[in-house]
XYZ file of C-alpha atoms in Angstrom:
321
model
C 4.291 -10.416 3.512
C 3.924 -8.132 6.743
C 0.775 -6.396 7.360
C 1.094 -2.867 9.456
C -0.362 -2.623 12.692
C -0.790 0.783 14.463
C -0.136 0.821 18.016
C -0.926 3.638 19.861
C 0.714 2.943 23.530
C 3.018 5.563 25.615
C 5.069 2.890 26.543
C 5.553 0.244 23.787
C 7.943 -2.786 24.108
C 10.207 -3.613 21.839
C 10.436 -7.602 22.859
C 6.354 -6.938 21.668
C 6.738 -5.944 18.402
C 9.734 -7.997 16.930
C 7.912 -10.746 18.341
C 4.773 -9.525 16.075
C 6.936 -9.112 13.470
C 9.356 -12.114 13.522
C 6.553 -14.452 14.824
C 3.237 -13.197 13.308
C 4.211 -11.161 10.092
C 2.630 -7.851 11.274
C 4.719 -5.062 11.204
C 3.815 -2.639 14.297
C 4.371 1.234 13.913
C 3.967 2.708 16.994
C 2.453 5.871 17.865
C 2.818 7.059 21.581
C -0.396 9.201 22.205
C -3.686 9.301 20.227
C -3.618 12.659 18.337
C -0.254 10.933 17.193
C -2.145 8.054 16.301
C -5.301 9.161 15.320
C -3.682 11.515 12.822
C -1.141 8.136 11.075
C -4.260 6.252 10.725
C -6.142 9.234 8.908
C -3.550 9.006 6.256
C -2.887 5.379 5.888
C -5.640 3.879 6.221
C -4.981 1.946 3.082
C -2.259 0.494 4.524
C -3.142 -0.011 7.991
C -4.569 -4.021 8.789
C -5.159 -3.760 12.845
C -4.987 -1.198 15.497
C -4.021 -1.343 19.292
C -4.757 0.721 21.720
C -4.062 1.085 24.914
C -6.161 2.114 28.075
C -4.218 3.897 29.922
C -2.331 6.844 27.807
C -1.987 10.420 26.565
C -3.995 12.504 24.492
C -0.758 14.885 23.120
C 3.103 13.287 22.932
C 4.264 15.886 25.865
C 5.978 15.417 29.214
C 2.859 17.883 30.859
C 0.388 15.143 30.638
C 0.264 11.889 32.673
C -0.928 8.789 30.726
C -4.933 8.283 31.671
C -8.089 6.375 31.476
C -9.795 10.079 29.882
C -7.302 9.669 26.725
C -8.581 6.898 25.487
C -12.178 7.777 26.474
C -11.947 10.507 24.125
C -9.657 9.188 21.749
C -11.181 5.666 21.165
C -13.966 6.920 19.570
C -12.183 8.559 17.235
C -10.089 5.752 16.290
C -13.266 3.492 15.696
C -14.727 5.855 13.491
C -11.370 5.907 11.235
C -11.701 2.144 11.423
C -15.142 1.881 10.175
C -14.498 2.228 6.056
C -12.280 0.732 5.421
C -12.985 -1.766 8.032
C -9.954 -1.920 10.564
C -10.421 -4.447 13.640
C -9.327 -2.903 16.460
C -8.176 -4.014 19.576
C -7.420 -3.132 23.168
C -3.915 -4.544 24.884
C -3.449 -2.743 28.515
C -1.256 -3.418 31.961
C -3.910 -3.183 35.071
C -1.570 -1.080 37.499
C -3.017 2.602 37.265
C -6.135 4.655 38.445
C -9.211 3.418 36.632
C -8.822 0.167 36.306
C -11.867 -1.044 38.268
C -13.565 0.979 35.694
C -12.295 -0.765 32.694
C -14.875 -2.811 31.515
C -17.810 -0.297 31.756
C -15.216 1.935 29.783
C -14.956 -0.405 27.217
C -18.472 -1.015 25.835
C -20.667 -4.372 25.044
C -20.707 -3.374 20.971
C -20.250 -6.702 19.488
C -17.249 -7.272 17.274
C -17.167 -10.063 14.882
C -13.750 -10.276 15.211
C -13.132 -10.141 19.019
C -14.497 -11.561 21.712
C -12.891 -9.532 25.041
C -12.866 -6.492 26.079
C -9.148 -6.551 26.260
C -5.964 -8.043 26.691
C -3.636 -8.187 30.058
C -0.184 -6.761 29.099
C 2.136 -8.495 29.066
C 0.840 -11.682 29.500
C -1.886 -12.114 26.722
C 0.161 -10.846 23.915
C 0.605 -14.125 22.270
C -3.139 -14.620 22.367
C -3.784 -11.071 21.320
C -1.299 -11.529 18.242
C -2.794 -14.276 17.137
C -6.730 -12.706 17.566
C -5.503 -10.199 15.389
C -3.781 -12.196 12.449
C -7.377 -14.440 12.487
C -9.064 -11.111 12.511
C -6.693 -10.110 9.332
C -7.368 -13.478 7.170
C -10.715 -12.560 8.007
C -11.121 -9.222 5.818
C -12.661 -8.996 2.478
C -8.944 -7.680 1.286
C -7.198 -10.334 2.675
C -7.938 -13.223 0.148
C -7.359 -10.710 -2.288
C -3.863 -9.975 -1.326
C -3.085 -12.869 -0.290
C -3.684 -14.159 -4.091
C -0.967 -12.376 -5.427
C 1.443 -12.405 -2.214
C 4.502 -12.989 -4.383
C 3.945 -9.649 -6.103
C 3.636 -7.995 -2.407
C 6.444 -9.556 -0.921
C 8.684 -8.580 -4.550
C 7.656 -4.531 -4.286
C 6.410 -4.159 -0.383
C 7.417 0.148 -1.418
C 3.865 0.014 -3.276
C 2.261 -2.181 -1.278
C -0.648 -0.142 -0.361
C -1.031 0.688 -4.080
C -1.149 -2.778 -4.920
C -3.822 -3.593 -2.175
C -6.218 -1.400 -3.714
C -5.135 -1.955 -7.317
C -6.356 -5.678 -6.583
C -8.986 -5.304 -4.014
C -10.896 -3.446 -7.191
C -9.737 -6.088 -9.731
C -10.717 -9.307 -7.034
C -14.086 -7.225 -6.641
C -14.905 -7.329 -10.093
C -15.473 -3.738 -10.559
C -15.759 -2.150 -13.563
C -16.639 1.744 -13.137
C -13.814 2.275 -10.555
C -11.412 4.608 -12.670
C -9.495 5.122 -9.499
C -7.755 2.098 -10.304
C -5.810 4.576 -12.948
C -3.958 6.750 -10.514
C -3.431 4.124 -8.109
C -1.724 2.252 -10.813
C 0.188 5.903 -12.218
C 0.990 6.452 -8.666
C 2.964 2.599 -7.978
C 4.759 3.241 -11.177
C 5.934 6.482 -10.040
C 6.712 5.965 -6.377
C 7.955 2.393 -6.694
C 8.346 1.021 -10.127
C 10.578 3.670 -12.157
C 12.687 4.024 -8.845
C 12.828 -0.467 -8.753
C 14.233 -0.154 -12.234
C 17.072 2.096 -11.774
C 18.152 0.603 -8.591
C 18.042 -3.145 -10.704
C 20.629 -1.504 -13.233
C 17.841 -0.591 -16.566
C 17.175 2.777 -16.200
C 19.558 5.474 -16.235
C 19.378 8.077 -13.771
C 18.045 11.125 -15.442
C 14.928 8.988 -16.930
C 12.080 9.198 -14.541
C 8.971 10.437 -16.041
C 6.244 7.438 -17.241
C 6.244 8.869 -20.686
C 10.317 8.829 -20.894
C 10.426 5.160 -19.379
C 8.214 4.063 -22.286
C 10.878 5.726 -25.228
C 13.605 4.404 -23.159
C 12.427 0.720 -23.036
C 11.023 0.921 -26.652
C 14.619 1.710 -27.757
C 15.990 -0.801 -25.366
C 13.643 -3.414 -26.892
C 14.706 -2.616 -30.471
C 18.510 -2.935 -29.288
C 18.080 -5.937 -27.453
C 14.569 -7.704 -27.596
C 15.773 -10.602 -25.006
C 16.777 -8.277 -22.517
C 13.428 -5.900 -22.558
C 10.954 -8.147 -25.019
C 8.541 -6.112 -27.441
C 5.905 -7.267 -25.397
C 7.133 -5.560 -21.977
C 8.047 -2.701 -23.712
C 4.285 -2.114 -25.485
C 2.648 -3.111 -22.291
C 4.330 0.167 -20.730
C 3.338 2.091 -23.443
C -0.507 0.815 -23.240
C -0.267 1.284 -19.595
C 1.161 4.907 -20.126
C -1.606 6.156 -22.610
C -4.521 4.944 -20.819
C -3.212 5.763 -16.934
C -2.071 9.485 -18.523
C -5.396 9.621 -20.303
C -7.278 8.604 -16.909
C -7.177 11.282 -13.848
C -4.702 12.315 -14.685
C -5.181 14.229 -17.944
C -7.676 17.409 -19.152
C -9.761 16.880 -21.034
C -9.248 17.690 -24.920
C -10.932 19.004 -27.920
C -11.420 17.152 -31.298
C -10.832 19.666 -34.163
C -14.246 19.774 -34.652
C -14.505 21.265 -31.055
C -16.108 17.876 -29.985
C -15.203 17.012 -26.124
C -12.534 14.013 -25.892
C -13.931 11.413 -23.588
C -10.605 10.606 -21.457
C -10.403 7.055 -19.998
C -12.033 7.822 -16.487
C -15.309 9.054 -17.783
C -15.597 6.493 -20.406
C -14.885 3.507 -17.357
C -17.469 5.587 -15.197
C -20.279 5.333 -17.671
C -19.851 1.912 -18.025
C -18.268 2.162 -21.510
C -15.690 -0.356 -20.993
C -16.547 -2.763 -18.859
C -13.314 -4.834 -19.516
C -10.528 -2.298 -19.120
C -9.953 -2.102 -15.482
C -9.318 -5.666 -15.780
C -7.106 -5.873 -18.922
C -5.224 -2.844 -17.436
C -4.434 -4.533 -13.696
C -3.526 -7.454 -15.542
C -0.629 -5.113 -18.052
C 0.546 -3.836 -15.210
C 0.941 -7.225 -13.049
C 2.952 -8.578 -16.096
C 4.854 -5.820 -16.255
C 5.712 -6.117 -12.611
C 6.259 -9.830 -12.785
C 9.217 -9.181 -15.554
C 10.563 -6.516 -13.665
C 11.245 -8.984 -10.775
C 13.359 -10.809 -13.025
C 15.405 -8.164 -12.834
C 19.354 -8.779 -11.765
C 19.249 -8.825 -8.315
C 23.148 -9.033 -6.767
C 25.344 -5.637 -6.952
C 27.432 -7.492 -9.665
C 24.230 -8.232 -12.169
C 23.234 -4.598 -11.435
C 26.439 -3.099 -12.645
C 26.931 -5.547 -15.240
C 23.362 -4.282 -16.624
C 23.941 -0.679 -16.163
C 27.411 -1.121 -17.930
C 25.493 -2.808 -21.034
C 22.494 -0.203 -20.675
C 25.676 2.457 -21.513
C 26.896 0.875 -24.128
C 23.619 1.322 -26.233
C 24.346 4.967 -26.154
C 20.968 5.747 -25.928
C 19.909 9.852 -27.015
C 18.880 10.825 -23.303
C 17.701 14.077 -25.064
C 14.925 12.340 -26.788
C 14.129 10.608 -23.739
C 14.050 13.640 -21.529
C 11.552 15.563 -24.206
C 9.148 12.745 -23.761
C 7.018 13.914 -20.726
C-alpha cells in the first residue's frame, strides 16, 4: 500500500520521490508553490498522510516571482491549519543556499510536534532520515492501524482508497451514529467498484447505475449461482437499499401521510446501533469476491464472452435506477 505525500517544493527531484516511493511506500504528488498546494490539500485531505514543505519557494506557480523565505511565512500557516483535523504531520525538507537562511530557525517556530523532533531537514542530504521520520510519523496515526488491518483490500482497489480509509476508520472507531459511512460507501461503489467489474469481464457496458448492478447480478446469480453466488448477489441488493435509503434519498410519505424515517436519521438517533457495522462488513465481502475476479486479458474475455451468452434483457436492467 502507498500512502500520498504532498510536497509543495519549486524544485522537486525526481531521484527524491521514486526513492519515497520504491523505498518507503509513500507516493509523493508534488505541488510547486503553496496556493498550488494549499488548494490539493483542501480537497484531499482524506487522502493525504504527510506534507513537505519547503523553505524557500513561491506563493503563485508563475515565472514573475522568485522562490522566498516570505512564501512559506505566509503559506505555512495555512498548511498547518489544513493539517490540524484530520491530523496531517507535516514536515520541513529545504537546501541552505538562498537569502534567509540565517533566519531559518527563528522562522520555523519551537511548537512541539509529537511526531518530529527538528526544525528541518538539509536537502539533499537528510532525505533518507526525513523519509523514514515521516513513515514512523504515519504508523503513528490513529488511521493507520486501521488501514493497515485490512491492507489487502487497499492494495486490491487503491481507485477508492480514500473511501475505504474513512469507511474503516468509522467501523475500527466503533461508531455507531456516523451515517456518513452511507455515501462514502455509495460513492466507492460508484467511482471504483461498478467501473472494477466491467473492466474484470461481469458487467456489460451500458450497466452502471447501483440499482441496475443489483438486477444484473440477481439474474446472473439465478443463471449461474457458482459464478455470482446468491449470497453476493443479495449482499448488493442489501447494500443498495440501505446506502440509496441513506443520504442519498428524500424523504417519503407513508399513505397515512406519516414521515418515512430513511436510514441516516434512524443511525443518527441511535436507532440502530449495529448497522454501520453489519453494512461495512456487506460491503467488505462484497469487495473481497470481487477480487476473485479473472484477472489476465484472456479470463476477462472469456467472462465477458459467457456474460453474452446469458442474453441478459439490458432493457430491464437499464429501467432499474
Amino acid at each position: 500500500m502507498k500512502y500520498n505525500v504532498l510536497w509543495i517544493d519549486d524544485n522537486p527531484s525526481e531521484e527524491f520521490m521514486n526513492c519515497a516511493f520504491d523505498d518507503y511506500d509513500l507516493n509523493i504528488i508534488n505541488k510547486v508553490c503553496y496556493d498550488d498546494g494549499i488548494e490539493w490539500l483542501r480537497t484531499h485531505q482524506d487522502e493525504c498522510w504527510a506534507v513537505i514543505m519547503d523553505v524557500n519557494c513561491k506563493t503563485k506557480n508563475t515565472d514573475a516571482e522568485n522562490a522566498s523565505v516570505r512564501a512559506f511565512v505566509e503559506g505555512h500557516k495555512k498548511v498547518e491549519k489544513l493539517c490540524s483535523e484530520p491530523l496531517i504531520p507535516w514536515f520541513f525538507y529545504t537546501a541552505g543556499d538562498y537569502d534567509g537562511v540565517d533566519g531559518l530557525n527563528m522562522a520555523i517556530s519551537d511548537e512541539e510536534r509529537w511526531w518530529d523532533d527538528r526544525k528541518y531537514y538539509d536537502k539533499p542530504g537528510d532525505w533518507d532520515i526525513l523519509l523514514n521520520k515521516i513513515k514512523e510519523a504515519i504508523k503513528r496515526l490513529p488511521d493507520y492501524e486501521a488501514i493497515n488491518k485490512y491492507k489487502d483490500i487497499f492494495i486490491k482497489f487503491p481507485e477508492i482508497s480514500d473511501r475505504l480509509r474513512k469507511i474503516l476508520v468509522i467501523l475500527e472507531d466503533g461508531e455507531t451514529r456516523n451515517a456518513d459511512v452511507y455515501n462514502a460507501i455509495r460513492k466507492a461503489l460508484e467511482e471504483g467498484v461498478i467501473p472494477y467489474l466491467y473492466d474484470h469481464g461481469l458487467l456489460l457496458k451500458e450497466v452502471q447505475q447501483i440499482n441496475q448492478v443489483g438486477y444484473f447480478l440477481k439474474t446472473v446469480s439465478l443463471k449461474d449461482p457458482i459464478l455470482v453466488p446468491k449470497f453476493i448477489s443479495f449482499g448488493w441488493s442489501v447494500l443498495s437499499e440501505i446506502i440509496q435509503n441513506g443520504s442519498h434519498a428524500k424523504n417519503r410519505k407513508h399513505q397515512d401521510n406519516s414521515t418515512n424515517l430513511v436510514v441516516d436519521e434512524l443511525t443518527r438517533r441511535g436507532k440502530m446501533p449495529y448497522l454501520i457495522r453489519s453494512t461495512v462488513f456487506t460491503f467488505l465481502n462484497f469487495l473481497t469476491w470481487a477480487s476473485l475476479l479473472p484477472q489476465t486479458d484472456e479470463e476477462i474475455d472469456n467472462l465477458r464472452r459467457k456474460i453474452e451468452t446469458f442474453n441478459i434483457n439490458i432493457d430491464d436492467a437499464l429501467k432499474k435506477n
